[in-house]
Structures are given as structure tokens and as C-alpha cells.
N, CA, C and O atoms as a printed pandas DataFrame, in Angstrom:
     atom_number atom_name residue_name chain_id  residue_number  x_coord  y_coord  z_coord
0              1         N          UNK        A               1   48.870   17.907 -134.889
1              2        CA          UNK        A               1   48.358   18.695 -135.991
2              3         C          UNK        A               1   49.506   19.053 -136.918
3              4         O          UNK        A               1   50.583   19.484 -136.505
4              5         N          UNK        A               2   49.217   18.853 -138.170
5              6        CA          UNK        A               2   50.432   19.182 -139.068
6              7         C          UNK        A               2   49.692   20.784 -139.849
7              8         O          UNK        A               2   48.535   21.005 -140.206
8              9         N          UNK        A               3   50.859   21.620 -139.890
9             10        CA          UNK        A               3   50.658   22.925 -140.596
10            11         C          UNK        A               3   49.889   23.895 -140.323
11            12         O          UNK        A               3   49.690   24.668 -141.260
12            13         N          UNK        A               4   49.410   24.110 -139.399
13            14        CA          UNK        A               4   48.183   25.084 -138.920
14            15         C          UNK        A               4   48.831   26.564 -138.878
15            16         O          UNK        A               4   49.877   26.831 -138.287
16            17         N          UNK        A               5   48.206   27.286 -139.447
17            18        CA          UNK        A               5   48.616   29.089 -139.472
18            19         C          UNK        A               5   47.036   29.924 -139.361
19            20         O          UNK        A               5   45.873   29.840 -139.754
20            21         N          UNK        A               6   48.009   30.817 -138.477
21            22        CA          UNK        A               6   46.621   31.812 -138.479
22            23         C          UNK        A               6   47.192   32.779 -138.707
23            24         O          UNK        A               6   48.418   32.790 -138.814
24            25         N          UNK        A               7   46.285   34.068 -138.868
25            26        CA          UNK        A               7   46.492   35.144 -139.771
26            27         C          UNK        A               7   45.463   36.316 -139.486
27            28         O          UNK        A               7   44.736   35.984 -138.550
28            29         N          UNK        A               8   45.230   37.272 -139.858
29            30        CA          UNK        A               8   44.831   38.486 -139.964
30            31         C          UNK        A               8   44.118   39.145 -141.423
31            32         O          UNK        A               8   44.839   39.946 -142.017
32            33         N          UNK        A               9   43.208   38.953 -141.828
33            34        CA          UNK        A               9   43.033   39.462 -143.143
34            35         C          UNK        A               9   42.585   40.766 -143.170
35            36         O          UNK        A               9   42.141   40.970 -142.040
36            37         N          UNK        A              10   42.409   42.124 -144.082
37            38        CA          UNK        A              10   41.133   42.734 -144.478
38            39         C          UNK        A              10   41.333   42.543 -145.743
39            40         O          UNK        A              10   42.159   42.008 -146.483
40            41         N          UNK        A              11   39.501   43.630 -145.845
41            42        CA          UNK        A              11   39.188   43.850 -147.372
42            43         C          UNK        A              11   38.339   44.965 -147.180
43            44         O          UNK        A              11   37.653   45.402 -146.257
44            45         N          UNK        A              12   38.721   45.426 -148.855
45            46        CA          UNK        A              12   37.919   46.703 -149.131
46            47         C          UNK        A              12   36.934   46.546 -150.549
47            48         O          UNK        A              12   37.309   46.229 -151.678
48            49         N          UNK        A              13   35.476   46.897 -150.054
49            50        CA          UNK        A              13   34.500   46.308 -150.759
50            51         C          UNK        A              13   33.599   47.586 -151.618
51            52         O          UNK        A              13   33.029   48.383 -150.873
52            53         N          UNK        A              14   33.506   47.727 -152.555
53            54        CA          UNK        A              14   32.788   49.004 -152.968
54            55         C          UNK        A              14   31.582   48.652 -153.885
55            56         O          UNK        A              14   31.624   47.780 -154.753
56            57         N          UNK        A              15   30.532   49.406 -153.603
57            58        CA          UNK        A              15   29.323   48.960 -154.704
58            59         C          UNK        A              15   29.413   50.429 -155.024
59            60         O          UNK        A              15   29.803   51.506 -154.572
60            61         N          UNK        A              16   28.553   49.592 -156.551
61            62        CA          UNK        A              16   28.686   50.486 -157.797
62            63         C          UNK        A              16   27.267   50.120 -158.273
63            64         O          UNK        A              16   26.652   49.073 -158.074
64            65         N          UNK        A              17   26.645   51.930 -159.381
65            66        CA          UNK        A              17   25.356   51.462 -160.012
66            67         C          UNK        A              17   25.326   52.208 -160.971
67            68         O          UNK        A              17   26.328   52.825 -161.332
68            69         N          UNK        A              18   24.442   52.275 -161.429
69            70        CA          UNK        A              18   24.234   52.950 -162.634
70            71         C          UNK        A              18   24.880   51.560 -164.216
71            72         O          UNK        A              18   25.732   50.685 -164.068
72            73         N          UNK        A              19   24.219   51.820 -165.308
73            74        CA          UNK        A              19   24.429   50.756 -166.491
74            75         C          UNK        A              19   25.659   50.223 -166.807
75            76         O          UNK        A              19   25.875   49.030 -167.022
76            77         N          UNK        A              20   26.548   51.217 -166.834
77            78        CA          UNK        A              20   28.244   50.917 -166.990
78            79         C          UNK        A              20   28.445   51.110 -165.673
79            80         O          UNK        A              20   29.415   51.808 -165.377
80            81         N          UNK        A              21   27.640   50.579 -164.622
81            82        CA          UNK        A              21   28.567   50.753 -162.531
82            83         C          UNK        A              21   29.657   51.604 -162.933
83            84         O          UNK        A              21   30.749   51.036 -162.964
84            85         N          UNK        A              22   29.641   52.544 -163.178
85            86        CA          UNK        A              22   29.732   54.742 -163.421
86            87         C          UNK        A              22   29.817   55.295 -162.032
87            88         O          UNK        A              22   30.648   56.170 -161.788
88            89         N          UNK        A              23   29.048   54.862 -161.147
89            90        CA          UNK        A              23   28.707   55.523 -159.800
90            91         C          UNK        A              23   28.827   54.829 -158.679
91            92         O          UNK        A              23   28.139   53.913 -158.227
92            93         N          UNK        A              24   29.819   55.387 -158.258
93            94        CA          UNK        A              24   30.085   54.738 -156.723
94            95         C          UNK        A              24   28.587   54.532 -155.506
95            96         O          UNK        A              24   27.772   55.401 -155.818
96            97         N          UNK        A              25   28.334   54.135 -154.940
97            98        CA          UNK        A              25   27.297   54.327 -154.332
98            99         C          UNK        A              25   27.571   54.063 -152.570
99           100         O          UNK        A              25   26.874   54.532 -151.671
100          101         N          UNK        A              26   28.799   53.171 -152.409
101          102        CA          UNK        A              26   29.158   52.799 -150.660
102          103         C          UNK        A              26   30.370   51.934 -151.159
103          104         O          UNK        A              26   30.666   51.337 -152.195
104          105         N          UNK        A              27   31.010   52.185 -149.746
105          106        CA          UNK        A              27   32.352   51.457 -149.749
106          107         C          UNK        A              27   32.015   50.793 -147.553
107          108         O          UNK        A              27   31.364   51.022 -146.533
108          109         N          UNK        A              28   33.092   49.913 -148.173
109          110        CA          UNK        A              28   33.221   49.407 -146.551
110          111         C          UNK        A              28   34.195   48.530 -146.749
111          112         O          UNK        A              28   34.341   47.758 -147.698
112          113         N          UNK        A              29   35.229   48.773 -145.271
113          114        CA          UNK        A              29   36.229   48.101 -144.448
114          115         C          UNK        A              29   35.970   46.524 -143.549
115          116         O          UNK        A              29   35.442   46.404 -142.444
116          117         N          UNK        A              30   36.482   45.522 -144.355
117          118        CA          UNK        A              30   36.207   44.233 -143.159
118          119         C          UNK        A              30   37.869   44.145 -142.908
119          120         O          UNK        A              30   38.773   44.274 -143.734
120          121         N          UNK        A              31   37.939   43.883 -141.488
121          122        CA          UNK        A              31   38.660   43.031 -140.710
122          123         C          UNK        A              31   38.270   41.882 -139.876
123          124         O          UNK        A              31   37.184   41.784 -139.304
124          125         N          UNK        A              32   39.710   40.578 -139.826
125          126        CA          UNK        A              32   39.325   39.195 -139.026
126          127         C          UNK        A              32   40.331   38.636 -139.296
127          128         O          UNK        A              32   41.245   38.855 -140.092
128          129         N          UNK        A              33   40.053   37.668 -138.373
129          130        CA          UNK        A              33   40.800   36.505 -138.018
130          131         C          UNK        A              33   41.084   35.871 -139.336
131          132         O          UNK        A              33   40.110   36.134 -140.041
132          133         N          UNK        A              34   42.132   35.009 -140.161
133          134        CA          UNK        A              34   42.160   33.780 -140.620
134          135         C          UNK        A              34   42.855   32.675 -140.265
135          136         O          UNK        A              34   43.717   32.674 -139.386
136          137         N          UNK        A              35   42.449   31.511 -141.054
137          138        CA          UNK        A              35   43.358   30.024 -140.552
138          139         C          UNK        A              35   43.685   29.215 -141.568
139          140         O          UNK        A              35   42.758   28.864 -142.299
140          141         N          UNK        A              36   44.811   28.812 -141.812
141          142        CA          UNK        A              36   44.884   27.514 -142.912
142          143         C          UNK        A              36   45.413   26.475 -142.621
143          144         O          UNK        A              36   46.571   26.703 -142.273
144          145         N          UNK        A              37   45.008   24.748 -142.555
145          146        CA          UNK        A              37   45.144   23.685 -142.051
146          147         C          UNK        A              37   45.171   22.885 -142.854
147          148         O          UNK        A              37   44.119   22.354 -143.209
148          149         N          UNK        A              38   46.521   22.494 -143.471
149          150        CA          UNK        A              38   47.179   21.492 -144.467
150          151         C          UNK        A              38   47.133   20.587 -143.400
151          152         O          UNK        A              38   47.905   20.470 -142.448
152          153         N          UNK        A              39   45.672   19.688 -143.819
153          154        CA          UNK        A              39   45.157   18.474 -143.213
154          155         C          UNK        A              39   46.221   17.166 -143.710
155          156         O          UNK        A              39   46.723   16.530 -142.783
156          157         N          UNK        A              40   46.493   16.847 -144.789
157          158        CA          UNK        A              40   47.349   16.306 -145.013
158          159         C          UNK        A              40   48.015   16.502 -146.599
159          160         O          UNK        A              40   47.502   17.469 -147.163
160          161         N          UNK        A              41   48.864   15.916 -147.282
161          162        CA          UNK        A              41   49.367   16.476 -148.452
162          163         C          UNK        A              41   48.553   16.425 -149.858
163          164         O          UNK        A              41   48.966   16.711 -150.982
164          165         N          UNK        A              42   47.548   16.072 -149.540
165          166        CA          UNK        A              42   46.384   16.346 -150.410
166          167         C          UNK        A              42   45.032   17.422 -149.735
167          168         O          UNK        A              42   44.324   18.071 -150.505
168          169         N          UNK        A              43   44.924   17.447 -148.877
169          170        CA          UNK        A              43   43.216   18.100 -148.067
170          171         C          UNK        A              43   43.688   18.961 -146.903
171          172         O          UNK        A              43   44.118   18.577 -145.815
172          173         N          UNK        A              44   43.447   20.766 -147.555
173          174        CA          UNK        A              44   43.192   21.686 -147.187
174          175         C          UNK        A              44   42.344   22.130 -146.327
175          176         O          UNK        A              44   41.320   21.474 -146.521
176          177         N          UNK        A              45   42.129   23.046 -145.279
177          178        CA          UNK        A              45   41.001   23.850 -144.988
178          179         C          UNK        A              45   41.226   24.871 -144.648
179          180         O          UNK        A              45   42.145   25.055 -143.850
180          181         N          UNK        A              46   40.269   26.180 -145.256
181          182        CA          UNK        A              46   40.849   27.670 -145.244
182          183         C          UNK        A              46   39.467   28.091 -144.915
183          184         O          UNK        A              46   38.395   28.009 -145.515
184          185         N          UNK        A              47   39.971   28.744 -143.352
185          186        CA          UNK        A              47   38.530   29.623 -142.972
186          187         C          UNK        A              47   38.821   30.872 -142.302
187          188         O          UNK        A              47   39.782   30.998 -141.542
188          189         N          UNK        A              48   37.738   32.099 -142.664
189          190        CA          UNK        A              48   37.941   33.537 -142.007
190          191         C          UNK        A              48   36.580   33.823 -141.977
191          192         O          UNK        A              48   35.597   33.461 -142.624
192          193         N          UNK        A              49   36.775   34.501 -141.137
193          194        CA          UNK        A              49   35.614   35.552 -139.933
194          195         C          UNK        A              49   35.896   37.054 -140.616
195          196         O          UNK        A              49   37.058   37.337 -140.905
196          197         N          UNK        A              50   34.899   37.943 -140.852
197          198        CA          UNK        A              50   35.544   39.093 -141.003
198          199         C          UNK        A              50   34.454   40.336 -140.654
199          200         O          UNK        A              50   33.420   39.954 -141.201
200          201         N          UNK        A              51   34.188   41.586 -140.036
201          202        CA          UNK        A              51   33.282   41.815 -139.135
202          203         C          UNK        A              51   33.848   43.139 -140.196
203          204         O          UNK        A              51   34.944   43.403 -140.691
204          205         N          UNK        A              52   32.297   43.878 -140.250
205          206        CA          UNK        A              52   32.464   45.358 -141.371
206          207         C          UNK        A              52   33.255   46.442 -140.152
207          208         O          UNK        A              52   32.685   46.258 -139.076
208          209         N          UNK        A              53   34.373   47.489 -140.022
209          210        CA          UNK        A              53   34.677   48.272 -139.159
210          211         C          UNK        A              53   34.481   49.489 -139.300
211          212         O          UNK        A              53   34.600   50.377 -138.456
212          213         N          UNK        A              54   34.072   49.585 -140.737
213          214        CA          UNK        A              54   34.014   51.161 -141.438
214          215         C          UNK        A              54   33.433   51.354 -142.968
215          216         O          UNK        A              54   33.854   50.654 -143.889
216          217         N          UNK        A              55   32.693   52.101 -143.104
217          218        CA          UNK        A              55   31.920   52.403 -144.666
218          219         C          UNK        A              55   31.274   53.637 -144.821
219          220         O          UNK        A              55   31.287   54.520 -143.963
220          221         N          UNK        A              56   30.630   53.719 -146.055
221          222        CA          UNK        A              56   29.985   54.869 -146.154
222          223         C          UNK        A              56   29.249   53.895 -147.125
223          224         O          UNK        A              56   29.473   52.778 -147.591
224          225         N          UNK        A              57   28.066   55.026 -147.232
225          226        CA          UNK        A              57   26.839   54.826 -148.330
226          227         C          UNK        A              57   25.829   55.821 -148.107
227          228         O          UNK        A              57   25.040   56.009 -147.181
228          229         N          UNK        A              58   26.125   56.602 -149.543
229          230        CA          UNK        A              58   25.832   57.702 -150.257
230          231         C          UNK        A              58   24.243   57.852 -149.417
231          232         O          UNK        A              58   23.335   57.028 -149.303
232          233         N          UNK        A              59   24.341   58.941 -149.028
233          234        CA          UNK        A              59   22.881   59.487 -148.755
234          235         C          UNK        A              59   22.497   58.992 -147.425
235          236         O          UNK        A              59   21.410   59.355 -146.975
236          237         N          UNK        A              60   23.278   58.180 -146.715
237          238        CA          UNK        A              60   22.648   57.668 -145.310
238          239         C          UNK        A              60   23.988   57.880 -144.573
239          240         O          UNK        A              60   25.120   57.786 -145.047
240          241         N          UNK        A              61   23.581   58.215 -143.184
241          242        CA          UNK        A              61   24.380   58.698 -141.933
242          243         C          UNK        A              61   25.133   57.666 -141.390
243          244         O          UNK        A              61   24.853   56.571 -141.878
244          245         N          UNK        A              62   26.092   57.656 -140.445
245          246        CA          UNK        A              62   26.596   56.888 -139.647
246          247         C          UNK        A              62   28.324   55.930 -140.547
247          248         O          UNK        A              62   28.837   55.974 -141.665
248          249         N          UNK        A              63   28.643   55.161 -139.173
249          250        CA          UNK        A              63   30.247   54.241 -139.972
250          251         C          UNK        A              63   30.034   53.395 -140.410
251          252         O          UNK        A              63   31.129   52.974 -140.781
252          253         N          UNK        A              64   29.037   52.466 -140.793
253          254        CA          UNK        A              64   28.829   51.509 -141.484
254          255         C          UNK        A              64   27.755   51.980 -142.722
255          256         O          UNK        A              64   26.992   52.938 -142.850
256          257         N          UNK        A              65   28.159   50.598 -143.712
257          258        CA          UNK        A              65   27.340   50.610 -144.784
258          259         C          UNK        A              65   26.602   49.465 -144.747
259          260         O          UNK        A              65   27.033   48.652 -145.566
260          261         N          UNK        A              66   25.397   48.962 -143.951
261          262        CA          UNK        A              66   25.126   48.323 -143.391
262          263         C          UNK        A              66   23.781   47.739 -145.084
263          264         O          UNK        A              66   23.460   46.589 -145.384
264          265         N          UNK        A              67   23.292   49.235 -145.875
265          266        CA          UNK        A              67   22.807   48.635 -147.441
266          267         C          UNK        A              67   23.161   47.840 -147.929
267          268         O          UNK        A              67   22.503   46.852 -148.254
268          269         N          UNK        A              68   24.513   48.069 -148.163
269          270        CA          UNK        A              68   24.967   47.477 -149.593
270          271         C          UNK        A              68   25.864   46.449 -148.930
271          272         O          UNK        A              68   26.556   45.747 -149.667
272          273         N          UNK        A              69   25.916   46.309 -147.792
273          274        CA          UNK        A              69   27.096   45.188 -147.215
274          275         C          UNK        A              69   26.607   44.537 -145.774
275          276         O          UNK        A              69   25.862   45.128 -144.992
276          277         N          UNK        A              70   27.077   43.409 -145.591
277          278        CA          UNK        A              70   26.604   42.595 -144.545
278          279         C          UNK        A              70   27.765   43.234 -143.335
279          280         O          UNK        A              70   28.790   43.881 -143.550
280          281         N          UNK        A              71   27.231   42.826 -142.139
281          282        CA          UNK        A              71   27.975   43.196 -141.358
282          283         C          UNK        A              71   28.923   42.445 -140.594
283          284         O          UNK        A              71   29.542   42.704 -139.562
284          285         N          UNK        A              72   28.884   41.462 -141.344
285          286        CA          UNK        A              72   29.992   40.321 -140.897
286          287         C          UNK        A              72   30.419   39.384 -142.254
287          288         O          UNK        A              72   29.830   39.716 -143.283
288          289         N          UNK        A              73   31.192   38.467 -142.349
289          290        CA          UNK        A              73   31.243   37.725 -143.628
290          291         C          UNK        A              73   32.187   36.549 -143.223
291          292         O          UNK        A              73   33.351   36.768 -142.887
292          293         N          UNK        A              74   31.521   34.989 -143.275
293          294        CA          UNK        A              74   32.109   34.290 -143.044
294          295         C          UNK        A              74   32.911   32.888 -144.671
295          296         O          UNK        A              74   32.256   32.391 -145.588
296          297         N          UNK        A              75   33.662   32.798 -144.521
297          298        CA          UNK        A              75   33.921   32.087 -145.516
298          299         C          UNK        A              75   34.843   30.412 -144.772
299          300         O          UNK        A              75   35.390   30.034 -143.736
300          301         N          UNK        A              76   34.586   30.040 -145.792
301          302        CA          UNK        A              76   34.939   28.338 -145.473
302          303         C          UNK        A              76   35.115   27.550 -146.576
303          304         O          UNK        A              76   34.145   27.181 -147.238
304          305         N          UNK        A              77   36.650   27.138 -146.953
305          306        CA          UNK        A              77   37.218   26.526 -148.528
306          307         C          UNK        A              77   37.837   25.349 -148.014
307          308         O          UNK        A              77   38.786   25.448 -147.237
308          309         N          UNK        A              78   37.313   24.061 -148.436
309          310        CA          UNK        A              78   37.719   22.489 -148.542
310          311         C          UNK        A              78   38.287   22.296 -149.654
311          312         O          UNK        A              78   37.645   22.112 -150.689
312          313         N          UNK        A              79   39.825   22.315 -149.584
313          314        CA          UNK        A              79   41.052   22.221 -150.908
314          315         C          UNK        A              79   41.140   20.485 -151.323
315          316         O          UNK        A              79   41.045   19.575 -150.498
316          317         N          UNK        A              80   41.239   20.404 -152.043
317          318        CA          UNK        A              80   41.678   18.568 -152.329
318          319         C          UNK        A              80   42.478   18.969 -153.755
319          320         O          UNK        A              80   42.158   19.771 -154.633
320          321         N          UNK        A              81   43.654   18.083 -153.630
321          322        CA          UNK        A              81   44.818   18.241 -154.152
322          323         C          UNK        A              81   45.004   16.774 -155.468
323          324         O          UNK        A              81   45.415   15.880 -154.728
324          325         N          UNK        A              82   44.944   16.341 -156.458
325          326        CA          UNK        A              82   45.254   15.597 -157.173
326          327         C          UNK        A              82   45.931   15.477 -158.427
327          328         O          UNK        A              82   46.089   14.369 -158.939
């Protein structure tokens, strides 16, 4: 295997509403795994896992913001180089 890295990402995600999104409405914390695999010197592949750990959203109880945000989020990017 040539180039393989793994990694650690988060992100911080906030929804907004109202006409000019004026008003916060929920926020939430993802953490996960990532990987990037310089397949060869043209063809990439970049993939992460990322699972919600923490949020809020306005008017409802509990650590997640389970409304306005998924509770996991997977992504998957095929690079080609020319």
C-alpha cells in the first residue's frame, strides 16, 4: 500500500432560522475516525465516519440534537488528479 494515513476529525455544526438565519436554533459536536489513500499519483480516496457526541436544540431536552442533525455522518471523496 502506498500512503495510507489515518486521522481523527471533529466538527461543529449549527442551524439557524428565521429570513436573514438571525436565530440560532441547535448546535452539535461530531467526532471520528478519518483516512486518506494516495492510491497512486493521480487517484485519491478520502473517507470519515463521524458519530454526533453533543448538542443542543432550543426547546427540547437531553445531549443531542437529534432535529436538526443526524446522528452519525458518513462521507466518501474519489480524487483524480490531471
Amino acid at each position: 500500500m502506498k500512503d495510507l494515513f489515518f486521522g481523527l476529525e471533529t466538527a461543529y455544526a449549527r442551524a439557524h432560522d428565521g429570513i436573514a438565519l438571525n436565530r440560532s436554533v441547535g448546535s452539535a459536536w461530531f467526532v471520528g475516525p478519518n483516512m486518506f489513500w494516495q492510491i497512486n499519483e493521480k487517484v485519491s480516496l478520502q473517507a470519515a465516519y463521524s458519530i454526533q457526541v453533543s448538542g443542543n436544540a432550543r426547546g427540547l431536552a437531553g445531549n443531542l440534537n437529534l432535529r436538526d442533525f443526524s446522528r452519525s455522518v458518513a462521507k466518501l471523496k474519489l480524487g483524480f488528479s490531471f
